[in-house]
Amino acid sequence: AQSVTQLGSHVSVSEGALVLLRCNYSSSVPPYLFWYVQYPNQGLQLLLKYTSAATLVKGINGFEAEFKKSETSFHLTKPSAHMSDAAEYFCAVSEEGGSQGNLIFGKGTKLSVKP
Amino acid sequence: KAGVTQTPRYLIKTRGQQVTLSCSPISGHRSVSWYQQTPGQGLQFLFEYFSETQRNKGNFPGRFSGRQFSNSRSEMNVSTLELGDSALYLCASSFGYGGANVLTFGAGSRLTVL
């Protein structure tokens, strides 16, 4: 079965600093990969997805992620953090042979942004 | 257009009771998935429905069940509630089944079991 590992359950950055949230997946074949964001008392919102069209994926709110097959990684970055980016971020992978409904999520990383 | 609507948003039950949660997908979406979110286990897949048929099921006991209606609305039921069932239950819908279909999540139903 596939799995997703997010390094760091909490990440704190200063406003204007680089945001780097790490995600590694286990798979022998390129899966579909996703980043979702969850604000307090809300559901999950899709930031971006990788579906093999391009290794560098741009998402909403200035976020992007790069798929690196050799490292089985899909790290999320944003050049300059904003206070409104404070939220919990989840990396997810689709099951091999399954539908997107079978998303496997990482444990999440809470991002704090200091003024 | 309206997003995914989940009702109720909050509910409190006692052990042994049962609960039914409702999910109305985005208009035109035919696939509905359910996830349980807890601080300890994170987000775990419960089941997925497409065109009224359960397509996939996660590793949950039989106390957890669901169904989908002809209008794509879905319900999930948890019987004989346990304290450990306290969680945020998230519903997500997508247009199709499989591939790169994007999941759109609702705000969730927060269940507290006392």
mmCIF file of C-alpha atoms in Angstrom:
data_model
loop_
_atom_site.group_PDB
_atom_site.id
_atom_site.type_symbol
_atom_site.label_atom_id
_atom_site.label_comp_id
_atom_site.label_asym_id
_atom_site.label_seq_id
_atom_site.Cartn_x
_atom_site.Cartn_y
_atom_site.Cartn_z
ATOM 1 C CA ALA A 1 0.000 0.000 0.000
ATOM 2 C CA GLN A 2 1.105 3.508 -0.663
ATOM 3 C CA SER A 3 2.038 5.865 2.141
ATOM 4 C CA VAL A 4 2.818 9.536 2.547
ATOM 5 C CA THR A 5 5.280 11.051 4.994
ATOM 6 C CA GLN A 6 5.244 14.721 5.847
ATOM 7 C CA LEU A 7 8.373 15.800 7.678
ATOM 8 C CA GLY A 8 7.610 18.197 10.502
ATOM 9 C CA SER A 9 4.206 18.364 12.126
ATOM 10 C CA HIS A 10 4.775 22.069 12.823
ATOM 11 C CA VAL A 11 6.663 24.618 10.749
ATOM 12 C CA SER A 12 7.080 28.243 11.729
ATOM 13 C CA VAL A 13 8.293 30.965 9.375
ATOM 14 C CA SER A 14 8.410 34.730 9.458
ATOM 15 C CA GLU A 15 6.201 36.775 7.172
ATOM 16 C CA GLY A 16 8.001 37.223 3.858
ATOM 17 C CA ALA A 17 10.215 34.167 4.342
ATOM 18 C CA LEU A 18 10.332 31.066 2.171
ATOM 19 C CA VAL A 19 7.826 28.353 2.953
ATOM 20 C CA LEU A 20 8.999 24.758 2.457
ATOM 21 C CA LEU A 21 6.753 21.874 3.456
ATOM 22 C CA ARG A 22 8.139 18.421 2.814
ATOM 23 C CA CYS A 23 6.320 15.387 1.462
ATOM 24 C CA ASN A 24 7.655 11.980 0.502
ATOM 25 C CA TYR A 25 5.590 9.148 -0.868
ATOM 26 C CA SER A 26 6.155 5.477 -1.334
ATOM 27 C CA SER A 27 5.301 4.127 -4.748
ATOM 28 C CA SER A 28 6.994 2.121 -7.444
ATOM 29 C CA VAL A 29 5.129 3.982 -10.158
ATOM 30 C CA PRO A 30 4.319 7.686 -10.432
ATOM 31 C CA PRO A 31 1.017 8.229 -8.676
ATOM 32 C CA TYR A 32 -1.260 11.224 -8.629
ATOM 33 C CA LEU A 33 -0.069 13.657 -5.945
ATOM 34 C CA PHE A 34 -1.930 16.479 -4.260
ATOM 35 C CA TRP A 35 -1.517 19.225 -1.717
ATOM 36 C CA TYR A 36 -4.545 20.380 0.257
ATOM 37 C CA VAL A 37 -4.880 23.165 2.815
ATOM 38 C CA GLN A 38 -7.241 23.230 5.774
ATOM 39 C CA TYR A 39 -8.144 26.377 7.658
ATOM 40 C CA PRO A 40 -9.658 26.114 11.160
ATOM 41 C CA ASN A 41 -13.192 24.741 11.200
ATOM 42 C CA GLN A 42 -13.189 24.241 7.454
ATOM 43 C CA GLY A 43 -12.835 21.407 4.998
ATOM 44 C CA LEU A 44 -9.881 20.806 2.726
ATOM 45 C CA GLN A 45 -9.127 23.003 -0.249
ATOM 46 C CA LEU A 46 -7.039 21.819 -3.171
ATOM 47 C CA LEU A 47 -3.824 23.800 -3.618
ATOM 48 C CA LEU A 48 -2.389 21.864 -6.539
ATOM 49 C CA LYS A 49 -2.103 18.426 -8.103
ATOM 50 C CA TYR A 50 0.476 16.447 -10.051
ATOM 51 C CA THR A 51 -0.784 14.210 -12.816
ATOM 52 C CA SER A 52 2.436 13.618 -14.799
ATOM 53 C CA ALA A 53 1.953 16.523 -17.205
ATOM 54 C CA ALA A 54 4.774 18.606 -15.720
ATOM 55 C CA THR A 55 7.137 18.092 -12.810
ATOM 56 C CA LEU A 56 6.779 21.661 -11.541
ATOM 57 C CA VAL A 57 3.193 22.316 -10.611
ATOM 58 C CA LYS A 58 1.811 25.742 -9.843
ATOM 59 C CA GLY A 59 -1.151 26.092 -7.567
ATOM 60 C CA ILE A 60 -3.286 28.745 -5.980
ATOM 61 C CA ASN A 61 -2.118 31.501 -3.622
ATOM 62 C CA GLY A 62 1.439 31.450 -4.994
ATOM 63 C CA PHE A 63 2.230 27.882 -3.980
ATOM 64 C CA GLU A 64 4.056 25.415 -6.177
ATOM 65 C CA ALA A 65 5.424 21.906 -5.838
ATOM 66 C CA GLU A 66 8.044 19.922 -7.687
ATOM 67 C CA PHE A 67 7.730 16.227 -8.381
ATOM 68 C CA LYS A 68 11.075 14.443 -8.060
ATOM 69 C CA LYS A 69 10.801 10.807 -8.983
ATOM 70 C CA SER A 70 14.353 9.943 -7.921
ATOM 71 C CA GLU A 71 13.661 11.270 -4.437
ATOM 72 C CA THR A 72 9.979 10.212 -4.338
ATOM 73 C CA SER A 73 9.265 13.704 -3.109
ATOM 74 C CA PHE A 74 6.651 16.352 -3.763
ATOM 75 C CA HIS A 75 7.664 19.297 -1.585
ATOM 76 C CA LEU A 76 5.462 22.401 -1.402
ATOM 77 C CA THR A 77 7.027 25.849 -1.578
ATOM 78 C CA LYS A 78 6.059 29.494 -1.569
ATOM 79 C CA PRO A 79 8.680 32.223 -2.008
ATOM 80 C CA SER A 80 7.185 34.661 0.482
ATOM 81 C CA ALA A 81 4.914 33.706 3.367
ATOM 82 C CA HIS A 82 1.855 35.745 4.202
ATOM 83 C CA MET A 83 -0.030 35.795 7.478
ATOM 84 C CA SER A 84 -3.041 34.324 5.687
ATOM 85 C CA ASP A 85 -0.998 31.193 4.843
ATOM 86 C CA ALA A 86 -1.236 30.008 8.456
ATOM 87 C CA ALA A 87 -3.142 26.737 8.201
ATOM 88 C CA GLU A 88 -2.616 22.986 8.108
ATOM 89 C CA TYR A 89 -1.299 21.471 4.905
ATOM 90 C CA PHE A 90 -1.815 17.912 3.763
ATOM 91 C CA CYS A 91 0.012 15.975 1.098
ATOM 92 C CA ALA A 92 -1.942 13.130 -0.484
ATOM 93 C CA VAL A 93 -1.394 10.357 -3.003
ATOM 94 C CA SER A 94 -3.874 8.276 -4.907
ATOM 95 C CA GLU A 95 -3.992 4.543 -4.552
ATOM 96 C CA GLU A 96 -2.443 2.497 -7.358
ATOM 97 C CA GLY A 97 -5.212 1.293 -9.566
ATOM 98 C CA GLY A 98 -7.793 3.052 -7.476
ATOM 99 C CA SER A 99 -9.870 6.114 -7.955
ATOM 100 C CA GLN A 100 -9.035 9.485 -6.589
ATOM 101 C CA GLY A 101 -11.469 8.728 -3.826
ATOM 102 C CA ASN A 102 -8.829 6.466 -2.337
ATOM 103 C CA LEU A 103 -6.580 9.323 -1.354
ATOM 104 C CA ILE A 104 -3.894 8.471 1.191
ATOM 105 C CA PHE A 105 -3.096 11.526 3.284
ATOM 106 C CA GLY A 106 -0.017 12.459 5.226
ATOM 107 C CA LYS A 107 -0.377 13.449 8.871
ATOM 108 C CA GLY A 108 -0.334 17.122 7.995
ATOM 109 C CA THR A 109 1.961 20.069 8.727
ATOM 110 C CA LYS A 110 0.726 23.082 10.651
ATOM 111 C CA LEU A 111 2.230 26.244 9.297
ATOM 112 C CA SER A 112 2.587 29.249 11.577
ATOM 113 C CA VAL A 113 3.540 32.646 10.189
ATOM 114 C CA LYS A 114 5.127 35.160 12.550
ATOM 115 C CA PRO A 115 4.768 38.884 11.898
ATOM 116 C CA LYS B 1 -22.288 27.408 -7.804
ATOM 117 C CA ALA B 2 -22.933 25.924 -4.382
ATOM 118 C CA GLY B 3 -20.197 23.827 -2.821
ATOM 119 C CA VAL B 4 -20.417 20.544 -0.984
ATOM 120 C CA THR B 5 -22.932 20.827 1.833
ATOM 121 C CA GLN B 6 -22.727 18.682 4.930
ATOM 122 C CA THR B 7 -25.342 18.494 7.638
ATOM 123 C CA PRO B 8 -25.374 18.694 10.536
ATOM 124 C CA ARG B 9 -22.196 20.675 11.166
ATOM 125 C CA TYR B 10 -22.000 19.734 14.831
ATOM 126 C CA LEU B 11 -23.637 17.022 16.851
ATOM 127 C CA ILE B 12 -23.252 15.338 20.208
ATOM 128 C CA LYS B 13 -24.243 11.745 20.833
ATOM 129 C CA THR B 14 -23.769 9.236 23.618
ATOM 130 C CA ARG B 15 -22.151 5.828 23.425
ATOM 131 C CA GLY B 16 -24.372 3.180 21.898
ATOM 132 C CA GLN B 17 -26.448 5.595 19.869
ATOM 133 C CA GLN B 18 -26.370 5.826 16.105
ATOM 134 C CA VAL B 19 -25.871 8.821 13.847
ATOM 135 C CA THR B 20 -26.612 9.696 10.235
ATOM 136 C CA LEU B 21 -24.626 12.351 8.401
ATOM 137 C CA SER B 22 -25.705 13.887 5.122
ATOM 138 C CA CYS B 23 -23.746 15.193 2.163
ATOM 139 C CA SER B 24 -25.019 17.101 -0.862
ATOM 140 C CA PRO B 25 -22.392 17.183 -3.611
ATOM 141 C CA ILE B 26 -21.754 19.924 -6.092
ATOM 142 C CA SER B 27 -24.415 19.937 -8.782
ATOM 143 C CA GLY B 28 -23.356 17.564 -11.561
ATOM 144 C CA HIS B 29 -20.877 15.638 -9.436
ATOM 145 C CA ARG B 30 -21.605 11.932 -9.356
ATOM 146 C CA SER B 31 -18.878 10.676 -7.023
ATOM 147 C CA VAL B 32 -18.967 11.141 -3.260
ATOM 148 C CA SER B 33 -16.239 10.082 -0.831
ATOM 149 C CA TRP B 34 -16.174 10.131 2.948
ATOM 150 C CA TYR B 35 -13.193 10.618 5.250
ATOM 151 C CA GLN B 36 -12.747 10.557 9.007
ATOM 152 C CA GLN B 37 -10.348 13.074 10.518
ATOM 153 C CA THR B 38 -9.007 12.666 14.057
ATOM 154 C CA PRO B 39 -5.973 14.195 15.787
ATOM 155 C CA GLY B 40 -4.424 10.779 16.321
ATOM 156 C CA GLN B 41 -5.097 8.988 13.041
ATOM 157 C CA GLY B 42 -5.318 11.953 10.704
ATOM 158 C CA LEU B 43 -7.427 11.650 7.578
ATOM 159 C CA GLN B 44 -8.655 8.166 6.809
ATOM 160 C CA PHE B 45 -10.717 7.039 3.837
ATOM 161 C CA LEU B 46 -14.107 5.568 4.694
ATOM 162 C CA PHE B 47 -15.833 4.847 1.395
ATOM 163 C CA GLU B 48 -16.602 6.149 -2.065
ATOM 164 C CA TYR B 49 -19.802 6.044 -4.063
ATOM 165 C CA PHE B 50 -20.372 6.591 -7.745
ATOM 166 C CA SER B 51 -23.758 6.324 -9.433
ATOM 167 C CA GLU B 52 -25.301 4.854 -6.290
ATOM 168 C CA THR B 53 -22.710 2.057 -6.086
ATOM 169 C CA GLN B 54 -20.034 1.730 -3.446
ATOM 170 C CA ARG B 55 -16.781 1.613 -5.406
ATOM 171 C CA ASN B 56 -14.246 1.488 -2.604
ATOM 172 C CA LYS B 57 -14.234 0.985 1.132
ATOM 173 C CA GLY B 58 -11.620 1.792 3.723
ATOM 174 C CA ASN B 59 -10.583 -0.268 6.715
ATOM 175 C CA PHE B 60 -13.419 0.524 9.091
ATOM 176 C CA PRO B 61 -15.730 -1.814 10.995
ATOM 177 C CA GLY B 62 -19.155 -2.689 9.707
ATOM 178 C CA ARG B 63 -20.705 -0.160 12.086
ATOM 179 C CA PHE B 64 -19.803 2.398 9.447
ATOM 180 C CA SER B 65 -22.046 2.314 6.417
ATOM 181 C CA GLY B 66 -23.154 4.624 3.686
ATOM 182 C CA ARG B 67 -25.311 4.988 0.660
ATOM 183 C CA GLN B 68 -25.836 7.256 -2.299
ATOM 184 C CA PHE B 69 -29.137 8.289 -3.773
ATOM 185 C CA SER B 70 -30.129 8.791 -7.396
ATOM 186 C CA ASN B 71 -29.585 12.559 -7.055
ATOM 187 C CA SER B 72 -25.983 11.825 -5.919
ATOM 188 C CA ARG B 73 -26.661 12.923 -2.344
ATOM 189 C CA SER B 74 -25.022 10.633 0.149
ATOM 190 C CA GLU B 75 -25.490 9.629 3.742
ATOM 191 C CA MET B 76 -23.231 7.793 6.115
ATOM 192 C CA ASN B 77 -24.364 6.019 9.227
ATOM 193 C CA VAL B 78 -22.464 4.975 12.306
ATOM 194 C CA SER B 79 -24.225 2.551 14.625
ATOM 195 C CA THR B 80 -23.423 1.665 18.222
ATOM 196 C CA LEU B 81 -21.263 4.720 18.677
ATOM 197 C CA GLU B 82 -17.988 4.455 20.586
ATOM 198 C CA LEU B 83 -15.950 7.216 22.179
ATOM 199 C CA GLY B 84 -13.329 6.721 19.483
ATOM 200 C CA ASP B 85 -15.818 7.670 16.784
ATOM 201 C CA SER B 86 -15.528 11.297 17.843
ATOM 202 C CA ALA B 87 -14.113 12.972 14.786
ATOM 203 C CA LEU B 88 -14.618 15.386 11.945
ATOM 204 C CA TYR B 89 -16.325 13.551 9.094
ATOM 205 C CA LEU B 90 -15.550 15.048 5.717
ATOM 206 C CA CYS B 91 -17.438 14.480 2.529
ATOM 207 C CA ALA B 92 -15.933 15.204 -0.875
ATOM 208 C CA SER B 93 -17.421 15.134 -4.336
ATOM 209 C CA SER B 94 -15.987 14.915 -7.820
ATOM 210 C CA PHE B 95 -17.392 14.853 -11.317
ATOM 211 C CA GLY B 96 -16.091 11.472 -12.310
ATOM 212 C CA TYR B 97 -14.565 8.364 -10.911
ATOM 213 C CA GLY B 98 -10.854 7.674 -11.052
ATOM 214 C CA GLY B 99 -7.985 9.425 -12.734
ATOM 215 C CA ALA B 100 -7.273 13.041 -11.962
ATOM 216 C CA ASN B 101 -10.752 14.053 -10.924
ATOM 217 C CA VAL B 102 -10.476 16.807 -8.336
ATOM 218 C CA LEU B 103 -12.092 16.279 -4.949
ATOM 219 C CA THR B 104 -14.015 19.207 -3.487
ATOM 220 C CA PHE B 105 -14.518 18.912 0.253
ATOM 221 C CA GLY B 106 -17.333 20.087 2.440
ATOM 222 C CA ALA B 107 -16.787 21.813 5.784
ATOM 223 C CA GLY B 108 -17.400 18.587 7.651
ATOM 224 C CA SER B 109 -19.653 17.275 10.391
ATOM 225 C CA ARG B 110 -18.041 17.312 13.811
ATOM 226 C CA LEU B 111 -19.285 14.396 15.905
ATOM 227 C CA THR B 112 -18.671 14.242 19.632
ATOM 228 C CA VAL B 113 -19.470 10.980 21.417
ATOM 229 C CA LEU B 114 -19.881 11.200 25.191
#
